[in-house]
Coordinates of C-alpha atoms and ligand atoms in Angstrom, one line a residue:
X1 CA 27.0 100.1 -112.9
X2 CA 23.4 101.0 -113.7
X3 CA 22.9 103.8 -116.5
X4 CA 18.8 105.4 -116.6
X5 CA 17.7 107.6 -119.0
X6 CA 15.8 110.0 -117.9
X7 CA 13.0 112.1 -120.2
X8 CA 11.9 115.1 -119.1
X9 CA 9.9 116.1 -121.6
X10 CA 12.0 119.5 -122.3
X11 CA 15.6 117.3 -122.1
X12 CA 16.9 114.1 -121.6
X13 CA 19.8 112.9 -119.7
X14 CA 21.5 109.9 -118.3
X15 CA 21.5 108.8 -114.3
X16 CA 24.5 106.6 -114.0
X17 CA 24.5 105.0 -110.8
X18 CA 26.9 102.7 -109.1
X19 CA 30.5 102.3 -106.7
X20 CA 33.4 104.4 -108.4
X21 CA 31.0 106.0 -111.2
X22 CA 32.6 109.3 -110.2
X23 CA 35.3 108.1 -111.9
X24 CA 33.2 109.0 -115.1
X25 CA 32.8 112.8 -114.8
X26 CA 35.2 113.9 -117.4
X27 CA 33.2 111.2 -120.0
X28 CA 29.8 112.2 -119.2
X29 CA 30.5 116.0 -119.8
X30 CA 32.3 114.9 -123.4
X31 CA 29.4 112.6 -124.1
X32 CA 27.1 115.6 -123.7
X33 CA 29.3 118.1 -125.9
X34 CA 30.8 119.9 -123.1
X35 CA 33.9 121.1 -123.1
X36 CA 33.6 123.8 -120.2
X37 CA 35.3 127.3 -119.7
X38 CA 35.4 126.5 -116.2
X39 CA 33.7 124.8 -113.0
X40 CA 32.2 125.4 -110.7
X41 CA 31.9 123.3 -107.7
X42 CA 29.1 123.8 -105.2
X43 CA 29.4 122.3 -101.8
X44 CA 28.7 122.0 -97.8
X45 CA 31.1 121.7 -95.7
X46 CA 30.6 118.4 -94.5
X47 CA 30.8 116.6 -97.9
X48 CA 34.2 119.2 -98.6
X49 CA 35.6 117.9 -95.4
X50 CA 35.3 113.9 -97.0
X51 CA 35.7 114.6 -100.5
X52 CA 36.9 118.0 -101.3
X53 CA 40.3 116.7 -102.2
X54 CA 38.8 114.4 -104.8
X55 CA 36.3 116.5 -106.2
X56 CA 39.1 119.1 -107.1
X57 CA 41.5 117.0 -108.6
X58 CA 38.9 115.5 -110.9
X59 CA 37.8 119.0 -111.7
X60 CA 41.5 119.4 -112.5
X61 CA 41.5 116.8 -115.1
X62 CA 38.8 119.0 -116.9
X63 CA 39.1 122.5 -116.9
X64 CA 39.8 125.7 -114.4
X65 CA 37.3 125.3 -111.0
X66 CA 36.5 127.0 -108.1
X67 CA 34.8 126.1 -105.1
X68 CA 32.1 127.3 -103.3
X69 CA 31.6 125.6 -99.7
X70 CA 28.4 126.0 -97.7
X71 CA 27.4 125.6 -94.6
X72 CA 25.8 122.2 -94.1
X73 CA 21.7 121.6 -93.7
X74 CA 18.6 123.3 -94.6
X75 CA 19.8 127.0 -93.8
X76 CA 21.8 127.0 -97.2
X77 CA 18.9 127.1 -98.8
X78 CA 18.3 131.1 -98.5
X79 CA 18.9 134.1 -100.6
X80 CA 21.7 135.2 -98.9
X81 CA 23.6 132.1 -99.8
X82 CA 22.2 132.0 -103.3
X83 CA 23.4 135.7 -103.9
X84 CA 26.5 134.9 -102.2
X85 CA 27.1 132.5 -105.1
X86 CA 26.0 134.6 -108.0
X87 CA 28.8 137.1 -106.6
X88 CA 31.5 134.4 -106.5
X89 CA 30.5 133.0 -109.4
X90 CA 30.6 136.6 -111.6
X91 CA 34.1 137.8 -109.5
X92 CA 35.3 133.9 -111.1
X93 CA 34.6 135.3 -113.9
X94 CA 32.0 132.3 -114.7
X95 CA 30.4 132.9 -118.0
X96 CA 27.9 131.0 -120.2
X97 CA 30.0 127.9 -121.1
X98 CA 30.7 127.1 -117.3
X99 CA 29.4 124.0 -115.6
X100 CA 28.2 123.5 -112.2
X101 CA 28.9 120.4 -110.0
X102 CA 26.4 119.9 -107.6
X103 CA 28.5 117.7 -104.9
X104 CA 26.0 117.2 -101.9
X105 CA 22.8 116.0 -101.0
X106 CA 19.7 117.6 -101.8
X107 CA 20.6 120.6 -100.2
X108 CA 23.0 121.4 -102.5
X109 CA 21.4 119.7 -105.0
X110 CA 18.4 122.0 -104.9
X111 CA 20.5 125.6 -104.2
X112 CA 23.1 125.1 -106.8
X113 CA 20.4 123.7 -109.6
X114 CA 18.5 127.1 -109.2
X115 CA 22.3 128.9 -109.3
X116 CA 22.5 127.2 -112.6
X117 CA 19.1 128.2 -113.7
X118 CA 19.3 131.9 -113.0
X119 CA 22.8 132.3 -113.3
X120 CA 23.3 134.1 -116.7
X121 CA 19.9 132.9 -117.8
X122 CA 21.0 129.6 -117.2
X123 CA 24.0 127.4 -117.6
X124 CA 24.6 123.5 -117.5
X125 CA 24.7 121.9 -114.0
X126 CA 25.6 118.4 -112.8
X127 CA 24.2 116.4 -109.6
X128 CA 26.8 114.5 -107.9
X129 CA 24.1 113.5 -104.8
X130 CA 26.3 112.0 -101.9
X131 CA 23.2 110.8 -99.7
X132 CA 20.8 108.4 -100.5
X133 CA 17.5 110.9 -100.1
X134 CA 19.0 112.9 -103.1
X135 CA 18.2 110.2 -105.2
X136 CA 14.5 111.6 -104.9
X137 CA 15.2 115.0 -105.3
X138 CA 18.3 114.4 -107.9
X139 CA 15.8 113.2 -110.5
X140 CA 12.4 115.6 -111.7
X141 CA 14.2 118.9 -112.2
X142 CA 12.9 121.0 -109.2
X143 CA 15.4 123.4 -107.6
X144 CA 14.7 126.1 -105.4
X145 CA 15.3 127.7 -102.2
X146 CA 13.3 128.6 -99.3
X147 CA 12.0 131.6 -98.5
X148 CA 11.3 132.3 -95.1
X149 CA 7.0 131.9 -95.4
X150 CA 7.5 128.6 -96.4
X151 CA 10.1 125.8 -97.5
X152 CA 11.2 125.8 -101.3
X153 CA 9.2 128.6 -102.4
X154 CA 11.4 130.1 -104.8
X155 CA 12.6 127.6 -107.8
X156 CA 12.2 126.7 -111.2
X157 CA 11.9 123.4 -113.1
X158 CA 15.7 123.1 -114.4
X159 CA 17.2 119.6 -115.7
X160 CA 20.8 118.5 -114.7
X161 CA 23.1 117.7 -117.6
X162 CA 23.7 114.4 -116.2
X163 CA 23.3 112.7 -112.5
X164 CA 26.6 111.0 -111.9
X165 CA 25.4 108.6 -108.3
X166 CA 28.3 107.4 -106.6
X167 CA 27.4 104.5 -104.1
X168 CA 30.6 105.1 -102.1
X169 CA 30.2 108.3 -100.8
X170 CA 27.1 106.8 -99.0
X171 CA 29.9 105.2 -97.0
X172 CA 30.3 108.0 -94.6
X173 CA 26.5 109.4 -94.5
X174 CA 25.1 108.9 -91.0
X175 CA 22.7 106.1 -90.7
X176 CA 19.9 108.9 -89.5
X177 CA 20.4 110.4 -92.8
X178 CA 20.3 107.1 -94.8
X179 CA 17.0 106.1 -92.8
X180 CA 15.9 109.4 -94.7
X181 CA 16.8 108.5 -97.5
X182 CA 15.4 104.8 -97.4
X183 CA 11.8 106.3 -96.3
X184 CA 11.6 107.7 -100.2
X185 CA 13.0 104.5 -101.7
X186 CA 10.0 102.4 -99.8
X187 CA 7.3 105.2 -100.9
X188 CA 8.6 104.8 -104.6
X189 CA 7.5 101.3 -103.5
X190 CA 4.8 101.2 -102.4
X191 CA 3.0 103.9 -105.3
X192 CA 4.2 102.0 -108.4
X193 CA 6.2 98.3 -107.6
X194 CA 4.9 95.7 -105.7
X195 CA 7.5 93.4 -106.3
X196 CA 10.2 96.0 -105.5
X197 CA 7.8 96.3 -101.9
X198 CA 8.4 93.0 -101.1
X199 CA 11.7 93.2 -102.1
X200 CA 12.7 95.6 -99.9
X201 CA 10.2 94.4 -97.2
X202 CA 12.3 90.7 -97.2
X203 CA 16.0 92.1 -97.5
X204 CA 16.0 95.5 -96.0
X205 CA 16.0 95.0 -92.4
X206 CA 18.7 96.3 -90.9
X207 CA 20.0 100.1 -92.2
X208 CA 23.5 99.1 -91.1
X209 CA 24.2 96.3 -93.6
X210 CA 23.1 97.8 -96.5
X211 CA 26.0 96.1 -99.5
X212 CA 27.2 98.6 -102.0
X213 CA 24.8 95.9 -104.3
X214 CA 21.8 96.5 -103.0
X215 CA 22.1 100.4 -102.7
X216 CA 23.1 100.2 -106.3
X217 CA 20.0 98.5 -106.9
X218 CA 17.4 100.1 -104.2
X219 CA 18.5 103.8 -105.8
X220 CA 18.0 102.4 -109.4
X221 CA 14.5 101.1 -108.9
X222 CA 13.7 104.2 -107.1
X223 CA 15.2 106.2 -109.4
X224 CA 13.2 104.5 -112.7
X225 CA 9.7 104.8 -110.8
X226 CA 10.9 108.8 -109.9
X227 CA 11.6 109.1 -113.7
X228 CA 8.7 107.4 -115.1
X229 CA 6.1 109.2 -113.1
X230 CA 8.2 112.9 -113.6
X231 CA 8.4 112.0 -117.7
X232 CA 4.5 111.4 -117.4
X233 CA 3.9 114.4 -115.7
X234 CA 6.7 117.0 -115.6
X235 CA 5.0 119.8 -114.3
X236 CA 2.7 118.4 -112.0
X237 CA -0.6 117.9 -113.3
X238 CA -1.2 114.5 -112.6
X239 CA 0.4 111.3 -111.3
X240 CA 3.6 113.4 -110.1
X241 CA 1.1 114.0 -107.3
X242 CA 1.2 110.3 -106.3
X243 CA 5.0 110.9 -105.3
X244 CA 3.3 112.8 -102.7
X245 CA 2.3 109.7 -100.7
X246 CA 2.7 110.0 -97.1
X247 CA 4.1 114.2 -97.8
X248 CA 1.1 115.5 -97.2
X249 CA 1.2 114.5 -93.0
X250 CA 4.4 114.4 -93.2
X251 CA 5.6 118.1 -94.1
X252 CA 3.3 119.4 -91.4
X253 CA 4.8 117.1 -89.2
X254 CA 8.3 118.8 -90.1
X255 CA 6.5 122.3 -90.0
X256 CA 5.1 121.7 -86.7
X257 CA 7.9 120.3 -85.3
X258 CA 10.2 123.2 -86.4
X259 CA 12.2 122.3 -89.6
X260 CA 15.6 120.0 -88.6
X261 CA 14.1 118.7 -85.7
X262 CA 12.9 115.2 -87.6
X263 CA 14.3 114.2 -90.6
X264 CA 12.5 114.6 -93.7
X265 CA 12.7 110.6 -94.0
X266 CA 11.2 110.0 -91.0
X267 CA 8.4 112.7 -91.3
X268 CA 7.6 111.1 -94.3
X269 CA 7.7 107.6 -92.9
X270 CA 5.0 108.2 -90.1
X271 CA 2.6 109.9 -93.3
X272 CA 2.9 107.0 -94.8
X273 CA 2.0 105.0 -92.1
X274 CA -1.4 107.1 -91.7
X275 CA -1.9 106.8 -95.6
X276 CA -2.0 103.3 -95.3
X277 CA -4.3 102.9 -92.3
X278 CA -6.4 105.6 -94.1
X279 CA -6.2 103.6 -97.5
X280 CA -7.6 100.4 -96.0
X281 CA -10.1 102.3 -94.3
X282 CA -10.9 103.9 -97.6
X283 CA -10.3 101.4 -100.3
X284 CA -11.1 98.2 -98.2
X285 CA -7.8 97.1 -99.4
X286 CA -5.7 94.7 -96.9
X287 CA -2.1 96.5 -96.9
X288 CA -0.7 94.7 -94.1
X289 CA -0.5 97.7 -92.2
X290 CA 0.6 95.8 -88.7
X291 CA 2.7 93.8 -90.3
X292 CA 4.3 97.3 -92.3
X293 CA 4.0 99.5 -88.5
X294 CA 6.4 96.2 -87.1
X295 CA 8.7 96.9 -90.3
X296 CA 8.9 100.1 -89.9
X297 CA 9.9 100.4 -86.2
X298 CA 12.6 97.8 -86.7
X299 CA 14.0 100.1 -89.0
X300 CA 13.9 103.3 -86.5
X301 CA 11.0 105.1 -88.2
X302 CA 8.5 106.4 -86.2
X303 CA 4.8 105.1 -86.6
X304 CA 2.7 108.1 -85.0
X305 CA 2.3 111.4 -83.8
X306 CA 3.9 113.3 -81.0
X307 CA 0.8 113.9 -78.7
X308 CA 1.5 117.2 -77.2
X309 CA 0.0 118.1 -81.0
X310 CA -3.0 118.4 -82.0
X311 CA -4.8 117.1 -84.2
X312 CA -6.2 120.2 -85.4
X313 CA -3.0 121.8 -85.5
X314 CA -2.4 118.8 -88.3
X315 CA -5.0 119.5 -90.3
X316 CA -4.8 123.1 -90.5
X317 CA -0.7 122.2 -91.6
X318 CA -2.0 120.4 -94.4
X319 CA -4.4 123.0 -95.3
X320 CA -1.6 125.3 -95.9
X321 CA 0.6 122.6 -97.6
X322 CA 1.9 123.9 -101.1
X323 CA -0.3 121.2 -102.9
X324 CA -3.3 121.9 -101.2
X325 CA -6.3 123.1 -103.3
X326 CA -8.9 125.1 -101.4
X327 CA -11.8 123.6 -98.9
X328 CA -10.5 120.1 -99.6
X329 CA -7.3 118.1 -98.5
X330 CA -5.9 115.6 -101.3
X331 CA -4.5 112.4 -99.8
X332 CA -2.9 110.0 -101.8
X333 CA -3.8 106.9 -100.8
X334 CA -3.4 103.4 -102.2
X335 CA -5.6 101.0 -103.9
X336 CA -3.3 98.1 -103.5
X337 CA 0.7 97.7 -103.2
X338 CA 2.3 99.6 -106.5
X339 CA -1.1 101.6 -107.1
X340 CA -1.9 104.9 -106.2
X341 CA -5.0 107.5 -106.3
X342 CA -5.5 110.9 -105.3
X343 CA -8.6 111.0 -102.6
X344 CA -10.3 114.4 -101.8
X345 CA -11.5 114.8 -98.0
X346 CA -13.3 117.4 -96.1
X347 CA -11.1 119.0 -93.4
X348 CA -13.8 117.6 -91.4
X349 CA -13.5 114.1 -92.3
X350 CA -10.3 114.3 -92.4
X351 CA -10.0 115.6 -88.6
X352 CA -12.1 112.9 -87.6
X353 CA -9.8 110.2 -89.2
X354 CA -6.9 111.5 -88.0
X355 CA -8.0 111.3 -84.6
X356 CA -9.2 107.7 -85.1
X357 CA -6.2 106.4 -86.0
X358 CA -4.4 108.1 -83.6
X359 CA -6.5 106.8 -81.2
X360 CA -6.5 103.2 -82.7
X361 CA -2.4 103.9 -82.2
X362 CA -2.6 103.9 -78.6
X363 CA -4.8 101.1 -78.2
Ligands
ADP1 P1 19.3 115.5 -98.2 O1 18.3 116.6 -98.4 O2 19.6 114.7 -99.4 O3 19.1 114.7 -96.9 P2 21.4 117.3 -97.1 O4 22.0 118.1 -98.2 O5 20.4 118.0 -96.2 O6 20.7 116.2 -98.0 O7 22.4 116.5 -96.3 C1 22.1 115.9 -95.1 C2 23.4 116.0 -94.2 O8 24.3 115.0 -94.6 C3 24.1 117.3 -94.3 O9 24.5 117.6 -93.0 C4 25.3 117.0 -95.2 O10 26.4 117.8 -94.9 C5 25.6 115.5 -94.8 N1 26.2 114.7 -95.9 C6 25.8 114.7 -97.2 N2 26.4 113.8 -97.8 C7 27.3 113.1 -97.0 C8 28.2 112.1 -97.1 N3 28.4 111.4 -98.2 N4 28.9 111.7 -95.9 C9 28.7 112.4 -94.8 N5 27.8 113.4 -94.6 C10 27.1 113.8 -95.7
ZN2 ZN1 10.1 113.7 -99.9

């Protein structure tokens, strides 16, 4: 069992990561001076269907619960949902010494951290991610929901009481969603460990035979480099922005695909690939981009862009991206493996790149 500390600047709280650590629920919430009125369990109704049973009797073991199941995917994410659960949560008669479980990936992670941080002005929530992409989004304090202009536009910075990572319920995530999730771990890679790159780059191969051992370890590394860079920068004035690597393509490829049909993992995978063809155009820097475009389709990630899209329609995407600052798109790019910058490029330039390397592509 791993066990990461993770500072937040407003709070601090532990990440224990490893197979059976769910087994550790009632400890956690002792070791953090909880003893709650009551719980609330917030799930989807894929994750209920596997684990419902257990999550309720270890709720059982701690206090009076009730359970809130969602549908599954994106579409939780609304108002209706989250105002759904304010009303079951106030007819449960939830008050201000009740603890949330978020049981789910980040879904679930993100909708029922904002319950808990508007809920009563706020009570104590816990992450209990079951896919391997939550081990991204578990870890930084952002929870929201989306509103219907644009994805996770209403949130607030909220930290979990504790993230409690079980390894085992990754047993029954499809590999399409693990893929996902293995896209973030390689980005945490390449912006800050070099060693952990080629780490990865030499044993992960193969998204089928991934041991219980090295999940443990591939979410802990990611986790540490997610938790250094969000303790730098918790609000997102600085290097947080290099966790951004390969986002800034990749959400408009979600956007422009329509939102579900590619997986966030995957979206993110084929940015990356562009940052890193852009970075050695940029930087002169040798990032063995074949040798990563080979890696990467051996793992099922695509490498390019659909072509019925054009590139215009890209840039104009990342225009409207979130991050975006006006006249100028911010890449992040990389100066070598583990280092990151922030480059600035004229929608211009950055047209003209992007059709180059999707040209290069089909060469
Ligand atoms: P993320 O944003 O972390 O990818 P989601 O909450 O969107 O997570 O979950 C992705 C999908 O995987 C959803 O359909 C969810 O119901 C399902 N899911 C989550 N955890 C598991 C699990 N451990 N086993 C099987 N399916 C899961
Ligand atoms: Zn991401």
């Amino acid at each position: 069992m791993k066990n990461i500390q993770v500072n937040a600047g407003s709070s601090s709280y532990p990440v224990l990561i490893g197979d059976g650590v769910f087994g550790k629920l009632q400890e956690v919430l002792e070791a953090s001076g909880m003893s709650p009125s009551k719980l609330l369990i917030v799930t989807d109704e894929n994750v209920n269907q596997f684990y419902g049973n257990q999550i309720e009797s270890a709720a059982g073991k701690i206090a009076g619960w009730c359970k809130y199941v969602t549908k599954s995917g994106e579409a939780a994410k609304s108002f209706e949902v989250f105002y759904d659960i304010q009303t079951f949560a106030l007819r449960e008669g939830l008050d201000r010494k009740s603890v949330v479980l978020a049981f789910g990936g980040g879904v679930i992670g993100d909708l029922a951290g904002f319950f808990a941080a508007t809920y009563m002005r706020g009570i104590p929530f816990v992450q209990i991610p079951t896919t391997l992409l939550a081990h991204d989004s578990a870890v930084g304090g952002k929870t929201g929901i989306n509103h219907p202009e644009g994805k996770n536009m209403i949130g607030a910075f909220y930290q979990p009481l504790a993230v409690i990572y079980d390894t085992a319920f990754l047993r029954t995530l499809p590999l399409d969603e693990l893929r996902s999730g293995l896209a973030e771990v390689i980005k945490h890679a390449f912006i800050k460990d070099k060693d952990m790159y080629e780490m990865l780059h030499s044993k992960v191969r193969d998204i089928q035979f991934l041991s219980q051992n090295l999940l443990v370890e591939l979410i802990s590394m990611g986790i540490s480099i997610k938790a250094s860079i969000v303790s730098e920068d918790e609000r997102e004035q600085g290097v947080r922005s290099y966790l951004n690597f390969g986002h800034t393509l990749g959400h408009a490829l979600e956007k422009l695909l329509g939102y579900g049909r590619i997986s966030h993992g995957d979206a993110v995978a084929a940015g990356m690939i562009f940052a890193l063809w852009l970075s050695e155009k940029t930087n002169h820097a040798d990032l063995k981009l074949q040798e990563n475009v080979s890696w990467f389709k051996e793992l099922g990630f695509p490498v390019s862009l659909p072509d019925d899209i054009s590139s215009e329609k890209f840039i104009s995407a990342m225009e409207k991206d979130k991050k975006a600052e006006s006249g100028v798109i911010y890449m992040i790019l990389l100066k070598e493996f583990g280092r990151a910058e922030k480059h600035a490029f004229s929608r211009q330039q950055l047209l003209e790149l992007l059709n180059e390397w999707r040209a290069e592509v089909h060469r």
